[in-house]
């Protein structure tokens, strides 16, 4: 009787465990299909926008994922050197006409002291909403726009600029340095660019002054190491987070300081 009870209990635990594994697998497949659908629509919308409105180009993490397919990126960031206040509404109306996707204006920045921009939500379906930004680009591009995309070099440059930032603060020694946004998405994108395009320690000094390298080192040191691996795995499931950190440690904490000496 005891043996039978043990077997029954074990079978129930095994059944529950199998059910949990199945549910996790089912959720993983669902998310993969959802992301694949969003990526297809991102490409379609980017194609619509940049072919009709040739002054606009896609930049940021999603543009980088179009090149490398290295991670899933949710938003579309369209920049232009010739921003007009009426453009974003015209563009979104055109997207609606071509796709029947409803949209709404979520936010607008029209303060003359700040960078002009508009943010929209585009409803792909009841479960998928795509955030689309239209931004005035004041920075001169490194390379010409091709196929409606910022060049890899330009994205690399902007990612570093975002990390360095424009806000000044004191480091641990009391020196004043620049400090930018601390985003694991930016960190992973910079890792991927360093690993698969051009080493961080080489690219940085082609376009930035030596004092900016110190700001970048401070930016990287600001990440919580205990949380970083978890955040990387949340961003890119099954990534070897240790390998990512090892490469960045080598490039930012070892090679950059060596070049500053």
Short mmCIF file of C-alpha atoms in Angstrom, two decimals:
data_model
loop_
_atom_site.label_atom_id
_atom_site.label_comp_id
_atom_site.label_asym_id
_atom_site.label_seq_id
_atom_site.Cartn_x
_atom_site.Cartn_y
_atom_site.Cartn_z
CA UNK A 1 0.00 0.00 0.00
CA UNK A 2 2.84 2.39 0.92
CA UNK A 3 4.59 1.57 -2.35
CA UNK A 4 1.38 2.26 -4.28
CA UNK A 5 0.85 5.58 -2.48
CA UNK A 6 4.44 6.63 -3.21
CA UNK A 7 4.04 5.77 -6.89
CA UNK A 8 0.75 7.68 -7.08
CA UNK A 9 2.31 10.76 -5.45
CA UNK A 10 5.37 10.55 -7.71
CA UNK A 11 3.13 10.19 -10.80
CA UNK A 12 1.13 13.27 -9.77
CA UNK A 13 4.33 15.32 -9.28
CA UNK A 14 5.65 14.10 -12.62
CA UNK A 15 2.37 15.02 -14.31
CA UNK A 16 2.42 18.52 -12.80
CA UNK A 17 6.05 18.97 -13.75
CA UNK A 18 5.37 17.88 -17.31
CA UNK A 19 2.38 20.22 -17.50
CA UNK A 20 4.48 23.16 -16.30
CA UNK A 21 7.18 22.38 -18.86
CA UNK A 22 4.53 22.17 -21.59
CA UNK A 23 2.97 25.49 -20.54
CA UNK A 24 6.40 27.19 -20.52
CA UNK A 25 7.16 25.73 -23.94
CA UNK A 26 3.76 26.86 -25.24
CA UNK A 27 4.34 30.40 -23.89
CA UNK A 28 7.79 30.47 -25.46
CA UNK A 29 6.35 29.48 -28.85
CA UNK A 30 3.57 32.06 -28.51
CA UNK A 31 6.05 34.84 -27.74
CA UNK A 32 8.30 33.76 -30.60
CA UNK A 33 5.36 33.89 -33.01
CA UNK A 34 4.26 37.27 -31.64
CA UNK A 35 7.76 38.72 -32.00
CA UNK A 36 8.07 37.32 -35.50
CA UNK A 37 4.77 38.96 -36.46
CA UNK A 38 5.87 42.31 -34.99
CA UNK A 39 9.22 42.13 -36.80
CA UNK A 40 7.48 41.47 -40.12
CA UNK A 41 5.22 44.48 -39.59
CA UNK A 42 8.16 46.63 -38.50
CA UNK A 43 9.89 45.93 -41.79
CA UNK A 44 6.73 46.59 -43.78
CA UNK A 45 6.06 49.90 -42.02
CA UNK A 46 9.70 50.99 -42.32
CA UNK A 47 9.56 50.25 -46.03
CA UNK A 48 6.33 52.25 -46.40
CA UNK A 49 7.64 55.25 -44.46
CA UNK A 50 11.14 55.55 -45.90
CA UNK A 51 10.13 55.01 -49.53
CA UNK A 52 7.32 57.56 -49.42
CA UNK A 53 9.01 60.07 -47.08
CA UNK A 54 12.62 59.92 -48.16
CA UNK A 55 13.91 62.43 -45.59
CA UNK A 56 13.16 59.96 -42.80
CA UNK A 57 15.32 57.01 -41.81
CA UNK A 58 15.15 54.29 -39.18
CA UNK A 59 17.76 54.30 -36.42
CA UNK A 60 18.35 52.78 -32.99
CA UNK A 61 18.04 49.20 -31.77
CA UNK A 62 15.44 48.11 -34.31
CA UNK A 63 17.52 49.39 -37.23
CA UNK A 64 20.49 47.51 -35.80
CA UNK A 65 18.38 44.35 -35.53
CA UNK A 66 17.52 44.74 -39.22
CA UNK A 67 21.25 44.43 -39.93
CA UNK A 68 22.19 41.68 -37.46
CA UNK A 69 18.98 40.10 -36.13
CA UNK A 70 20.79 39.99 -32.79
CA UNK A 71 17.81 40.70 -30.51
CA UNK A 72 14.14 41.60 -30.56
CA UNK A 73 13.53 45.36 -30.51
CA UNK A 74 10.01 46.71 -30.10
CA UNK A 75 10.03 50.37 -31.20
CA UNK A 76 10.54 52.22 -34.47
CA UNK A 77 12.66 55.38 -34.23
CA UNK A 78 12.50 57.54 -37.35
CA UNK A 79 14.92 60.47 -37.54
CA UNK A 80 15.15 63.26 -40.09
CA UNK A 81 17.41 66.23 -40.73
CA UNK A 82 14.40 68.16 -42.12
CA UNK A 83 11.73 67.84 -39.46
CA UNK A 84 8.38 69.55 -40.05
CA UNK A 85 5.68 69.61 -37.41
CA UNK A 86 3.03 68.35 -39.83
CA UNK A 87 5.13 65.42 -41.11
CA UNK A 88 4.44 62.82 -38.39
CA UNK A 89 0.64 63.07 -38.77
CA UNK A 90 0.95 62.85 -42.54
CA UNK A 91 3.16 59.79 -42.24
CA UNK A 92 0.90 58.01 -39.75
CA UNK A 93 -2.17 58.77 -41.88
CA UNK A 94 -0.38 57.23 -44.84
CA UNK A 95 0.53 54.14 -42.78
CA UNK A 96 -3.13 53.80 -41.74
CA UNK A 97 -4.24 54.10 -45.36
CA UNK A 98 -1.86 51.34 -46.44
CA UNK A 99 -2.32 48.97 -43.48
CA UNK A 100 -5.66 49.87 -41.79
CA UNK A 101 -3.81 49.93 -38.44
CA UNK A 102 -5.29 52.49 -36.07
CA UNK A 103 -2.95 54.97 -34.41
CA UNK A 104 -3.00 57.67 -31.76
CA UNK A 105 -0.65 60.47 -30.77
CA UNK A 106 0.83 59.55 -27.39
CA UNK A 107 3.25 62.42 -26.74
CA UNK A 108 4.66 65.54 -28.38
CA UNK A 109 7.74 67.63 -27.68
CA UNK A 110 7.39 71.09 -29.18
CA UNK A 111 9.37 73.18 -26.69
CA UNK A 112 11.78 75.25 -28.85
CA UNK A 113 14.51 74.63 -26.27
CA UNK A 114 14.26 70.86 -26.71
CA UNK A 115 14.52 68.42 -29.62
CA UNK A 116 11.22 68.32 -31.58
CA UNK A 117 9.60 64.89 -31.62
CA UNK A 118 6.30 63.04 -31.68
CA UNK A 119 5.44 59.62 -30.30
CA UNK A 120 2.61 57.46 -31.64
CA UNK A 121 1.08 54.11 -30.76
CA UNK A 122 0.13 51.96 -33.75
CA UNK A 123 -2.31 49.11 -33.04
CA UNK A 124 -1.19 46.10 -35.07
CA UNK A 125 -3.91 44.01 -33.41
CA UNK A 126 -5.61 43.84 -30.01
CA UNK A 127 -2.50 42.35 -28.38
CA UNK A 128 0.24 44.16 -30.27
CA UNK A 129 0.88 47.90 -30.09
CA UNK A 130 3.91 49.39 -31.82
CA UNK A 131 5.53 52.57 -30.52
CA UNK A 132 6.77 54.88 -33.28
CA UNK A 133 8.92 57.98 -32.70
CA UNK A 134 9.60 60.81 -35.15
CA UNK A 135 12.55 62.95 -34.13
CA UNK A 136 14.47 65.94 -35.45
CA UNK A 137 18.08 64.84 -35.97
CA UNK A 138 20.60 67.62 -35.38
CA UNK A 139 23.67 65.37 -35.57
CA UNK A 140 25.51 65.13 -38.88
CA UNK A 141 25.52 61.59 -40.23
CA UNK A 142 28.78 59.72 -40.75
CA UNK A 143 27.57 57.88 -43.84
CA UNK A 144 24.82 58.26 -46.41
CA UNK A 145 21.41 56.75 -45.70
CA UNK A 146 20.81 53.51 -47.63
CA UNK A 147 17.50 51.66 -47.93
CA UNK A 148 15.96 53.94 -45.31
CA UNK A 149 18.34 52.81 -42.56
CA UNK A 150 20.98 54.62 -40.56
CA UNK A 151 24.40 53.10 -41.26
CA UNK A 152 25.91 50.69 -38.74
CA UNK A 153 28.59 53.30 -38.03
CA UNK A 154 25.98 55.96 -37.28
CA UNK A 155 24.03 53.66 -34.97
CA UNK A 156 27.27 52.72 -33.20
CA UNK A 157 28.12 56.41 -32.77
CA UNK A 158 24.66 57.29 -31.43
CA UNK A 159 24.69 54.37 -28.99
CA UNK A 160 27.99 55.58 -27.55
CA UNK A 161 26.67 59.15 -27.42
CA UNK A 162 23.60 57.98 -25.50
CA UNK A 163 25.82 56.13 -23.02
CA UNK A 164 28.15 59.09 -22.52
CA UNK A 165 25.29 61.58 -22.35
CA UNK A 166 25.24 65.34 -21.94
CA UNK A 167 24.64 65.55 -18.18
CA UNK A 168 27.72 66.16 -16.04
CA UNK A 169 28.35 64.55 -12.65
CA UNK A 170 31.27 63.77 -10.36
CA UNK A 171 32.93 60.37 -10.35
CA UNK A 172 34.33 58.60 -7.27
CA UNK A 173 37.49 60.74 -7.36
CA UNK A 174 35.58 64.02 -7.61
CA UNK A 175 36.27 64.59 -11.30
CA UNK A 176 33.44 66.00 -13.43
CA UNK A 177 32.39 63.58 -16.19
CA UNK A 178 29.46 63.14 -18.57
CA UNK A 179 26.82 60.54 -17.71
CA UNK A 180 24.13 59.14 -20.01
CA UNK A 181 21.30 56.65 -19.87
CA UNK A 182 22.07 53.26 -18.36
CA UNK A 183 20.22 50.80 -20.55
CA UNK A 184 20.97 47.08 -20.84
CA UNK A 185 19.68 47.31 -24.43
CA UNK A 186 22.35 49.88 -25.29
CA UNK A 187 24.95 47.80 -23.48
CA UNK A 188 24.10 44.65 -25.43
CA UNK A 189 23.98 46.55 -28.73
CA UNK A 190 27.42 48.00 -28.01
CA UNK A 191 28.73 44.54 -27.15
CA UNK A 192 27.39 43.16 -30.41
CA UNK A 193 28.83 46.00 -32.47
CA UNK A 194 32.19 45.60 -30.76
CA UNK A 195 32.20 41.85 -31.27
CA UNK A 196 30.85 41.70 -34.83
CA UNK A 197 31.62 45.07 -36.44
CA UNK A 198 34.60 46.88 -34.91
CA UNK A 199 36.25 46.64 -31.51
CA UNK A 200 34.92 49.19 -29.08
CA UNK A 201 38.41 50.34 -28.13
CA UNK A 202 39.16 51.08 -31.81
CA UNK A 203 35.87 52.66 -32.91
CA UNK A 204 35.61 55.03 -29.94
CA UNK A 205 38.79 56.99 -30.65
CA UNK A 206 37.91 57.47 -34.32
CA UNK A 207 35.01 59.74 -33.37
CA UNK A 208 35.35 60.76 -29.70
CA UNK A 209 37.90 62.60 -27.59
CA UNK A 210 39.91 60.85 -24.89
CA UNK A 211 37.96 62.45 -22.04
CA UNK A 212 34.79 60.79 -23.37
CA UNK A 213 36.45 57.41 -22.89
CA UNK A 214 36.60 58.14 -19.16
CA UNK A 215 32.87 58.91 -19.19
CA UNK A 216 32.19 55.62 -20.94
CA UNK A 217 34.23 53.68 -18.40
CA UNK A 218 32.25 55.36 -15.60
CA UNK A 219 28.99 54.53 -17.41
CA UNK A 220 29.89 50.85 -17.65
CA UNK A 221 31.03 50.66 -14.03
CA UNK A 222 27.65 52.04 -13.02
CA UNK A 223 25.84 48.82 -13.94
CA UNK A 224 24.92 46.52 -11.04
CA UNK A 225 26.83 43.31 -11.80
CA UNK A 226 24.41 41.14 -9.83
CA UNK A 227 21.47 42.34 -11.92
CA UNK A 228 23.27 42.63 -15.25
CA UNK A 229 23.30 38.90 -16.08
CA UNK A 230 19.60 38.60 -15.26
CA UNK A 231 18.74 41.64 -17.38
CA UNK A 232 20.78 40.32 -20.31
CA UNK A 233 18.98 36.96 -20.13
CA UNK A 234 15.62 38.74 -20.01
CA UNK A 235 16.61 40.72 -23.10
CA UNK A 236 18.12 37.84 -25.09
CA UNK A 237 17.08 34.40 -23.75
CA UNK A 238 19.84 31.76 -23.80
CA UNK A 239 22.56 34.38 -24.29
CA UNK A 240 25.90 33.62 -22.64
CA UNK A 241 25.80 36.63 -20.33
CA UNK A 242 29.21 35.80 -18.90
CA UNK A 243 30.72 35.97 -22.38
CA UNK A 244 29.11 39.37 -23.00
CA UNK A 245 30.44 40.80 -19.74
CA UNK A 246 33.89 39.31 -20.30
CA UNK A 247 34.18 41.01 -23.70
CA UNK A 248 32.99 44.37 -22.38
CA UNK A 249 35.32 44.13 -19.39
CA UNK A 250 38.22 43.54 -21.76
CA UNK A 251 37.29 46.38 -24.13
CA UNK A 252 36.09 49.03 -21.67
CA UNK A 253 37.94 48.30 -18.43
CA UNK A 254 41.22 47.03 -19.89
CA UNK A 255 41.88 48.28 -23.43
CA UNK A 256 40.37 51.76 -23.12
CA UNK A 257 42.43 52.65 -20.00
CA UNK A 258 45.55 51.26 -21.71
CA UNK A 259 45.01 53.67 -24.61
CA UNK A 260 44.52 56.56 -22.20
CA UNK A 261 47.94 56.03 -20.61
#
